[in-house]
C-alpha positions as a Python dict, from the first residue, in 0.01 Angstrom:
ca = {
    (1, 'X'): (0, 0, 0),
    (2, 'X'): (-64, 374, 86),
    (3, 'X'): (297, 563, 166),
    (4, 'X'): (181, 641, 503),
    (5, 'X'): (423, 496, 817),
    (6, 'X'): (289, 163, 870),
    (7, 'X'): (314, 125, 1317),
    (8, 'X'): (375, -156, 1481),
    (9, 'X'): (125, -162, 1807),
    (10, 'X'): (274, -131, 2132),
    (11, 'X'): (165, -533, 2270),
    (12, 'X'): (321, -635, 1928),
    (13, 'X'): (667, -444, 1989),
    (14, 'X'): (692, -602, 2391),
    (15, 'X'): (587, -943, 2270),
    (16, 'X'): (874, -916, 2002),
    (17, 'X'): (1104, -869, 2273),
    (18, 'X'): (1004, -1092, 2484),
    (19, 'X'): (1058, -1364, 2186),
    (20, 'X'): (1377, -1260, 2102),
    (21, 'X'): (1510, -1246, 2459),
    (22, 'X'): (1384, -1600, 2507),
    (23, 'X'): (1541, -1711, 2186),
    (24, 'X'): (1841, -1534, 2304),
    (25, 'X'): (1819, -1761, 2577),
    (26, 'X'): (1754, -2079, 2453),
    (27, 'X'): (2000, -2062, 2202),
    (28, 'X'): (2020, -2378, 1956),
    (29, 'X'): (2289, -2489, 1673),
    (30, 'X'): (2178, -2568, 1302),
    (31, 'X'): (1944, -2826, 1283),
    (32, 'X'): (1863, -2846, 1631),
    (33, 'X'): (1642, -2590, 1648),
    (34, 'X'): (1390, -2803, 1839),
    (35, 'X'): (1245, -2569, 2082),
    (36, 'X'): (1255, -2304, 1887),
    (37, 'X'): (1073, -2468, 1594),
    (38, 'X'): (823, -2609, 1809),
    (39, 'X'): (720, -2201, 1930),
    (40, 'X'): (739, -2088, 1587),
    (41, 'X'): (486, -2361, 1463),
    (42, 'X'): (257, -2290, 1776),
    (43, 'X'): (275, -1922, 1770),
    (44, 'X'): (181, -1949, 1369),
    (45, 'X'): (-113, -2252, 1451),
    (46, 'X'): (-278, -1989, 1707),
    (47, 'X'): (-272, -1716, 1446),
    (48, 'X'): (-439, -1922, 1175),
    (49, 'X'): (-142, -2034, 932),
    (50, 'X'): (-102, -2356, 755),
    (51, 'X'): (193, -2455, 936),
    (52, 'X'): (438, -2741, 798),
    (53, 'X'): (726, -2857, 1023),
    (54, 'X'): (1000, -3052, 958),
    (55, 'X'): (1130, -2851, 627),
    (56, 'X'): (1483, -2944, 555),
    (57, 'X'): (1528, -3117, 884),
    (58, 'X'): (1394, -2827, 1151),
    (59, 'X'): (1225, -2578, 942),
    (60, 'X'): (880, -2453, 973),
    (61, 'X'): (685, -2283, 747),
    (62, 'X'): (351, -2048, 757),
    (63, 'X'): (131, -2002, 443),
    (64, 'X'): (-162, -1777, 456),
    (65, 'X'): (-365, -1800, 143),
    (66, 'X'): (-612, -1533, 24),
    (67, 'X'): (-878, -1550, -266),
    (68, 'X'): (-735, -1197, -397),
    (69, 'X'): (-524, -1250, -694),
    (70, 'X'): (-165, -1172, -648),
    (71, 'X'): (204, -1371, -622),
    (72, 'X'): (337, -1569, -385),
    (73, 'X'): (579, -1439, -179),
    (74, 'X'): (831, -1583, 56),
    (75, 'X'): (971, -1366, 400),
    (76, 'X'): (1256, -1564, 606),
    (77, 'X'): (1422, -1558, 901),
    (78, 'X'): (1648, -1797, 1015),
    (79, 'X'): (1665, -1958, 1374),
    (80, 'X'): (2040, -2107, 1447),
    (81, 'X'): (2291, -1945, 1667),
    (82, 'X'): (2639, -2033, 1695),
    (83, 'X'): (2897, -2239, 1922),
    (84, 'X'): (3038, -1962, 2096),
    (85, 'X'): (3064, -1935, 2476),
    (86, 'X'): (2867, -1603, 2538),
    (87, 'X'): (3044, -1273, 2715),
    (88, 'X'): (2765, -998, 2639),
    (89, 'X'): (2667, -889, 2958),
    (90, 'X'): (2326, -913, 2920),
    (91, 'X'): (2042, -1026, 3117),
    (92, 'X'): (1903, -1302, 2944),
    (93, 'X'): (2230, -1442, 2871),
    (94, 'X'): (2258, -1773, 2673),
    (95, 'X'): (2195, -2064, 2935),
    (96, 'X'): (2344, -2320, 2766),
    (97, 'X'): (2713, -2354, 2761),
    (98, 'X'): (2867, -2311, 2399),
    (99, 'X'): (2598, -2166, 2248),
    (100, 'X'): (2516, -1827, 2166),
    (101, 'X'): (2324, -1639, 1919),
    (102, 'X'): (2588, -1350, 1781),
    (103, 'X'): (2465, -1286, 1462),
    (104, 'X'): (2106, -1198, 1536),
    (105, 'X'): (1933, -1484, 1398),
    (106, 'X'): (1708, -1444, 1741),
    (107, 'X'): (1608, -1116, 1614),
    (108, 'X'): (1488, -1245, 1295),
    (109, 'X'): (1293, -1506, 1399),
    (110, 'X'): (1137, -1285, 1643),
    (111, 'X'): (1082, -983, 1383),
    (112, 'X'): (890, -1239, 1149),
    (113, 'X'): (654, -1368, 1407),
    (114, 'X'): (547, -1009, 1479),
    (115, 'X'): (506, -969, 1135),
    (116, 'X'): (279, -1311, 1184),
    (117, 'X'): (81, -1146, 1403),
    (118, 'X'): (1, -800, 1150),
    (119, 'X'): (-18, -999, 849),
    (120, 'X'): (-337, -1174, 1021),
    (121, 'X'): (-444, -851, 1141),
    (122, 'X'): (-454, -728, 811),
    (123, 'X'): (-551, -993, 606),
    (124, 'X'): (-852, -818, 434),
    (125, 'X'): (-558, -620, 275),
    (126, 'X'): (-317, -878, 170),
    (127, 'X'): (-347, -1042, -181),
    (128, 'X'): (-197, -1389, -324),
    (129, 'X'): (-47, -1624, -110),
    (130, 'X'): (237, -1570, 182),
    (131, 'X'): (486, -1808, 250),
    (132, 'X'): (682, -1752, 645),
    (133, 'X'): (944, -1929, 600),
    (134, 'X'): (1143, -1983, 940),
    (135, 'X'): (1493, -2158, 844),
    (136, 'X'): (1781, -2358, 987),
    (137, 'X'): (2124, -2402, 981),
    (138, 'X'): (2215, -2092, 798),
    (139, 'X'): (2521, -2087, 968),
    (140, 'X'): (2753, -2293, 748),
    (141, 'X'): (2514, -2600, 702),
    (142, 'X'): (2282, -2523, 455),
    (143, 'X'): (1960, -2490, 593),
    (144, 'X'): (1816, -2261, 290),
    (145, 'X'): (1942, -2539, 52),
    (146, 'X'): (1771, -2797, 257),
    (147, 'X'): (1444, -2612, 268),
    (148, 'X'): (1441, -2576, -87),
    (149, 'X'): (1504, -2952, -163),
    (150, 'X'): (1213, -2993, 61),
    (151, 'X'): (1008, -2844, -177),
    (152, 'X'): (981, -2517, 12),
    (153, 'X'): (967, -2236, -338),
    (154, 'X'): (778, -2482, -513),
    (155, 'X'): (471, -2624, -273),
    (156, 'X'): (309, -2350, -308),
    (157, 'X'): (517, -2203, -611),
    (158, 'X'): (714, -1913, -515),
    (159, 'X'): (683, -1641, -729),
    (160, 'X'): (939, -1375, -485),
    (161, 'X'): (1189, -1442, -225),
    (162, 'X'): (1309, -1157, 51),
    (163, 'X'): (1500, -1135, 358),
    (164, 'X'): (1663, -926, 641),
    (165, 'X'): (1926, -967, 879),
    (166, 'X'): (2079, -725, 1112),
    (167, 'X'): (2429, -553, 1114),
    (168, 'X'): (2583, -351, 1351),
    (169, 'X'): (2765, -158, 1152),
    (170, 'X'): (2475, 28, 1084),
    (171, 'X'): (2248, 311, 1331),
    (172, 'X'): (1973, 130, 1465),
    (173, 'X'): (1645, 129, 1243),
    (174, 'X'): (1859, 203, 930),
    (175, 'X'): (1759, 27, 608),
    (176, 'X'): (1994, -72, 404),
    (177, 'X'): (1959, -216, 21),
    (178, 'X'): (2156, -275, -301),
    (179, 'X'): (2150, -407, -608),
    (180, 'X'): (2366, -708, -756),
    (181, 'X'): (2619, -918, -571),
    (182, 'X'): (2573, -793, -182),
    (183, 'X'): (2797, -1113, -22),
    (184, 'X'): (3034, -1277, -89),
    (185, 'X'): (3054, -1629, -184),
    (186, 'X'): (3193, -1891, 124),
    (187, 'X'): (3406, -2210, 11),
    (188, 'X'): (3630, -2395, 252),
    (189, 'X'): (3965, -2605, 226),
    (190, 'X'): (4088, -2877, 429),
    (191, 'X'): (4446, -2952, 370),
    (192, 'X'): (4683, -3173, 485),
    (193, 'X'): (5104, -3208, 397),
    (194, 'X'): (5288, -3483, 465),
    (195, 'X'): (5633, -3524, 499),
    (196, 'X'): (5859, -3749, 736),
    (197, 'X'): (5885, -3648, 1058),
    (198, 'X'): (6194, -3678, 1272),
    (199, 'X'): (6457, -3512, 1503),
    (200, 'X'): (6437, -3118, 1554),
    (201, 'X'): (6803, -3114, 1545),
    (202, 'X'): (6840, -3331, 1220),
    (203, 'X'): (6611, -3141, 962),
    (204, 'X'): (6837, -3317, 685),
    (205, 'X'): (6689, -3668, 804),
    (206, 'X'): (6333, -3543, 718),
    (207, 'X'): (6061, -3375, 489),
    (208, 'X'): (5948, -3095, 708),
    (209, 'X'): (5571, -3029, 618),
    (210, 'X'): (5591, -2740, 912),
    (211, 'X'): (5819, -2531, 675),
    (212, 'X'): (5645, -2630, 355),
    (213, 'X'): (5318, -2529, 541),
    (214, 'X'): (5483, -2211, 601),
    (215, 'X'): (5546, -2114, 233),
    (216, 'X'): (5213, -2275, 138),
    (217, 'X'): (5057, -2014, 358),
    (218, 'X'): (5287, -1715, 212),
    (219, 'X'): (5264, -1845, -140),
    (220, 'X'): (4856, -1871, -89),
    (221, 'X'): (4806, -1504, -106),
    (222, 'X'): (4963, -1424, -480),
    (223, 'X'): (4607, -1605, -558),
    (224, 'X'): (4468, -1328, -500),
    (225, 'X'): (4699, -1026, -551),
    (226, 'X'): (4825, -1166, -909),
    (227, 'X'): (4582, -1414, -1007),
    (228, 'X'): (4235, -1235, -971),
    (229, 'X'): (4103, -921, -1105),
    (230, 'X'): (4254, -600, -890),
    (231, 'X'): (3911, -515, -899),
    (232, 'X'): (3703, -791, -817),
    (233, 'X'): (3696, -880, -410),
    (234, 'X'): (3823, -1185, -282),
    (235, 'X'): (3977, -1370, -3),
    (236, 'X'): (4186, -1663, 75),
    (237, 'X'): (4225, -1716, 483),
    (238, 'X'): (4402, -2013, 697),
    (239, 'X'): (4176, -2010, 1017),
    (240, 'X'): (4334, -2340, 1110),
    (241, 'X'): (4702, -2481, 1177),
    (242, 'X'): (4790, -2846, 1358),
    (243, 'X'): (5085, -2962, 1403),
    (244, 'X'): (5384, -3067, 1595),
    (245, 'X'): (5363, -3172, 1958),
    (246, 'X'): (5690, -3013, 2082),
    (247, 'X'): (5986, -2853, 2079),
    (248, 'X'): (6228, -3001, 1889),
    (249, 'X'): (6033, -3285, 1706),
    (250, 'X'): (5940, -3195, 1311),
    (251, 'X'): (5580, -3440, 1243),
    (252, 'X'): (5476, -3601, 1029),
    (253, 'X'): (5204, -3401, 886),
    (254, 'X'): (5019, -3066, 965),
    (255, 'X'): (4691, -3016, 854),
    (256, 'X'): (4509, -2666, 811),
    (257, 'X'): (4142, -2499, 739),
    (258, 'X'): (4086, -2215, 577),
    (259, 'X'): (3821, -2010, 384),
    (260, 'X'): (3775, -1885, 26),
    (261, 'X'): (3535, -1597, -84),
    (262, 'X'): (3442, -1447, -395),
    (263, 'X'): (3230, -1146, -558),
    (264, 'X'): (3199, -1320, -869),
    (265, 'X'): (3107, -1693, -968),
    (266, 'X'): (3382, -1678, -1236),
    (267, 'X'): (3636, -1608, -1000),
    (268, 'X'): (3509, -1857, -761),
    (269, 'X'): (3494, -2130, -971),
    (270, 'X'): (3913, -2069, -1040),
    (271, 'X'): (3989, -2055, -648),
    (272, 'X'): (3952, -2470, -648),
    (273, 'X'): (4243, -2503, -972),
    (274, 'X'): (4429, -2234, -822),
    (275, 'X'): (4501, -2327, -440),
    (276, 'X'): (4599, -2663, -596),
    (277, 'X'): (4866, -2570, -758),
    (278, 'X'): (5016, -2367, -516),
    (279, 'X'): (4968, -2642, -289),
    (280, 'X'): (5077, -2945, -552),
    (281, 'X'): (5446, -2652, -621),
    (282, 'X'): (5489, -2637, -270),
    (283, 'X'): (5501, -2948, -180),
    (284, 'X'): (5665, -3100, -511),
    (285, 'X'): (6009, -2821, -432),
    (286, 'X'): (5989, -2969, -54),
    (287, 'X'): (5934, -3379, -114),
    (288, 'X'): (5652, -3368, 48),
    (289, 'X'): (5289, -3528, 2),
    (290, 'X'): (4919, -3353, 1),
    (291, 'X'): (4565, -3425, 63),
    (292, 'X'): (4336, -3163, -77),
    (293, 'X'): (3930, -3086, 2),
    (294, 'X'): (3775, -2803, -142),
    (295, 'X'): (3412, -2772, -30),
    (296, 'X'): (3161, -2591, -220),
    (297, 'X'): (2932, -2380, 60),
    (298, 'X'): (2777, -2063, -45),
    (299, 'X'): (2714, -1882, -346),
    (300, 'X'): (2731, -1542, -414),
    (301, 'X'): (2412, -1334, -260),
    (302, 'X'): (2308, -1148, -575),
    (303, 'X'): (2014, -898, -536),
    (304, 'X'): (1765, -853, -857),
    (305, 'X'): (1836, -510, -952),
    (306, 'X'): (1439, -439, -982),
    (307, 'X'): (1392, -628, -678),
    (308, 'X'): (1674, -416, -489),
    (309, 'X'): (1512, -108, -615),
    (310, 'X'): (1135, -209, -526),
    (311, 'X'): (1220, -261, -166),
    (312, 'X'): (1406, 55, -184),
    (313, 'X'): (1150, 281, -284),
    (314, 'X'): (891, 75, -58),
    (315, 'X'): (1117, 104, 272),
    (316, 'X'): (1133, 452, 202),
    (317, 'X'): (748, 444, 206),
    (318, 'X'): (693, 239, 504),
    (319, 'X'): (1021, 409, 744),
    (320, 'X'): (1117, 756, 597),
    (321, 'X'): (1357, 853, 351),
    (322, 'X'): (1579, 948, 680),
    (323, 'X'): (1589, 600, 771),
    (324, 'X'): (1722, 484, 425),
    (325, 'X'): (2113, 460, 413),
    (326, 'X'): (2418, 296, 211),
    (327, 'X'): (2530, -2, 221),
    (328, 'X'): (2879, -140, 174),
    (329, 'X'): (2914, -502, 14),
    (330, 'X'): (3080, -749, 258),
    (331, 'X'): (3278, -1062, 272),
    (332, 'X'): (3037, -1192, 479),
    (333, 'X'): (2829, -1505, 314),
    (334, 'X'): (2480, -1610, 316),
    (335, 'X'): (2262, -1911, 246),
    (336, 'X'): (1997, -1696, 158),
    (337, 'X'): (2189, -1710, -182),
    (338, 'X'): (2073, -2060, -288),
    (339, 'X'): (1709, -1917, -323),
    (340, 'X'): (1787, -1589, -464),
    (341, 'X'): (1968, -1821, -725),
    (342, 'X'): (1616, -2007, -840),
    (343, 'X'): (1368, -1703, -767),
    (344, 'X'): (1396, -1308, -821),
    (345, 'X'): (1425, -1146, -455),
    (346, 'X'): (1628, -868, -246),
    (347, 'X'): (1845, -970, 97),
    (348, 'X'): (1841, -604, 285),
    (349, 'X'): (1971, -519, 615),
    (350, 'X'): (1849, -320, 924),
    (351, 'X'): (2124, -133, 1155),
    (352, 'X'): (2139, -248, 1512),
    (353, 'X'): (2407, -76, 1632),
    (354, 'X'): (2337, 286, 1911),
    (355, 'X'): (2645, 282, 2105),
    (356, 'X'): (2965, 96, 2180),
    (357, 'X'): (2824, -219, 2306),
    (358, 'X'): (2631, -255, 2003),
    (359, 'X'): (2877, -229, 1777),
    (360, 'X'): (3062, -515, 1817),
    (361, 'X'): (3118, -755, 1546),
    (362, 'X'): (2890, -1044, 1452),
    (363, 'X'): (2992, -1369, 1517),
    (364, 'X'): (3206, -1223, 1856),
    (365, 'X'): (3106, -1335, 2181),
    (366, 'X'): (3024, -983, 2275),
    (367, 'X'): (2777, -923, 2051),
    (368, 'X'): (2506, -735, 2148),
    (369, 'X'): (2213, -563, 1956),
    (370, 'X'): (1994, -220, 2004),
    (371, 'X'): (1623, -431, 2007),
    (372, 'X'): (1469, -21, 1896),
    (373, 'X'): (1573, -195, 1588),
    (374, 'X'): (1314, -471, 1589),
    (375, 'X'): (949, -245, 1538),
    (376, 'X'): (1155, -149, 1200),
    (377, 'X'): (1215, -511, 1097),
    (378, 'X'): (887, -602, 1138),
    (379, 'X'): (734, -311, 990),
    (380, 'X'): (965, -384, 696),
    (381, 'X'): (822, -737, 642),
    (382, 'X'): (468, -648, 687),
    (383, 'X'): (499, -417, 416),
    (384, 'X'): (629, -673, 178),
    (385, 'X'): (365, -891, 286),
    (386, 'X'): (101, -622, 208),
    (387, 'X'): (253, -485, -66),
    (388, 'X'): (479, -722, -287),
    (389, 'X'): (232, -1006, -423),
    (390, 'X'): (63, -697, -575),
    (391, 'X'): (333, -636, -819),
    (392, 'X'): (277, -736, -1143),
}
């Protein structure tokens, strides 16, 4: 692909808008992504895709296949929002009560099927075979896994894997790449103590799994300060605490959630060993009982390093070199990782974020994006769809 700017045309930028504003609307959870998935599979149909629904439960795939030898490459986006009652503000406000998409999954989705519509438009220039892959339940349920146990790297085989998502931490249209780990790993723990409840007033009488809960919690965070590596990130979190009904009554049992991330599969794979013990001490210098759940989720998102650099240099091509900027790694987690695990690929990010409002956090019921961001997402995944099966 030459290094000139590659534009997005003015009916394609409005139509990308209009998407993602009626996504925004029409929010749906993981893996009931119904309406959604029914307009991506249309929308790809009309254009001239071989279109496949129904991967890993709600998925949808487009494949465009040339007779120009090249690789096949894969662009996602994924299509779930969140259960969060929405407080952005904005016009086309969620309209469904407990939904809300505050990560920018809407975006993506949107982004890709303006890239749908450019990819046909210049098919005489694109070489090998393109996979669209449009994906659910990122959030927390898997949907990449699914996908791919449906067959999605391998029918056609995948040769390359990439994918953007949004951040407001960034300026709007800023590209952001890196090599190596880029996310963090995501495990969760269910735990429950049990002790024997009884009279407030008479803490002698019983095993108080409130107080041994307490110096689980406390005793939880040497983990990470004196078991792991100074310098390799992680994180141990109770999000979750039940128990107790009132005042002066000690219960039976409490039971908590919580969240474990990593930087490094080594570490990660010691978190599991690690909580139990401080759990199993805990509750063995108290008299008390456990039940323990630790629940494998997300890998680590590791970016090829040659594959990081590629979509460097080639985002620098397609945006401008004053569009390019740093990016920080993040606790944050992604499902993206499971096929970056089975195929070489890079997971880069595009700022959203002009002003105040669009700065808030993902994942907040505020959130709110800058859409001058979306021309540069779609310009971004046109050019890998132009440009990356040519690779050799």
């Amino acid at each position: 692909m030459s290094a000139t700017l590659l534009e997005v045309p003015a009916p394609v930028i409005r139509d990308v808008v209009e998407l993602r504003r009626d996504f925004h609307a029409h929010p749906e959870l993981g893996f009931e992504e119904v309406r959604t998935a029914k307009i991506v599979a249309e929308r790809l149909k009309a254009l001239g895709y071989e279109v496949r629904t129904g991967v890993g439960q709600t998925g949808v795939t487009g494949i465009l296949r040339t007779k120009r030898p090249g690789k096949t490459v894969l662009l996602r986006a994924d299509m779930d929002c969140l259960p969060i009652d929405e407080r952005s503000g904005v016009d086309f406000t969620s309209t469904s009560s407990g939904k809300m998409h505050a990560c920018g999954h809407d975006a993506h989705t949107a982004i890709l099927l303006g890239a749908a519509q450019m990819i046909i438009e210049h098919r005489d220039r694109v070489h090998g075979t393109i996979v669209l892959c449009f994906q659910p339940a990122e959030e927390g349920k898997g949907g990449a896994r699914a996908m791919i146990e449906d067959g999605v790297l391998d029918d056609p085989h995948v040769d390359r894997v990439y994918g953007l998502h949004l951040s407001s931490l960034y300026p709007t249209g800023q590209v952001l790449v890196r090599p190596g780990p880029v996310m963090a790993s995501s495990d969760s723990i269910e735990v429950t103590i049990r002790g024997r409840g009884g009279h407030g007033a008479a803490p002698q009488q019983t095993v108080d799994p409130i107080v041994t809960s307490a110096y689980f919690i406390a005793q939880l965070q040497s983990i990470v300060s004196r078991n792991v590596d100074p310098i390799e990130p992680a994180v141990i979190t109770i999000g979750a605490i039940h128990g107790g009904t009132i005042h002066n009554v000690i219960p039976d049992s409490v039971a908590m959630l919580g969240t474990v991330r990593a930087y490094s599969e080594v570490e990660r794979a010691q978190m599991k060993p690690r909580i139990e013990r401080v759990l199993a001490g805990c509750c063995a210098g108290q008299g008390a009982a456990y039940d323990y759940r630790y629940i494998d989720r997300y890998p680590v998102t590791v970016n090829d390093a040659a594959e990081a650099a590629y979509v460097h240099a080639l985002a620098t091509r397609t945006v401008g070199a004053q569009r390019m900027g740093r990016l920080d790694q993040t606790m944050g987690a992604e499902d993206f990782s499971f096929m970056l695990q089975r195929r070489p690929g890079c997971f880069f990010f595009l700022g959203s974020q002009s002003d105040e409002r669009t700065a808030v956090a993902h994942h907040n019921a505020r959130f709110a994006i800058d859409e001058a961001c979306l021309p540069v997402g779609v310009q971004m995944m046109v050019a890998l769809a132009l440009d990356a099966p040519q690779r050799a």
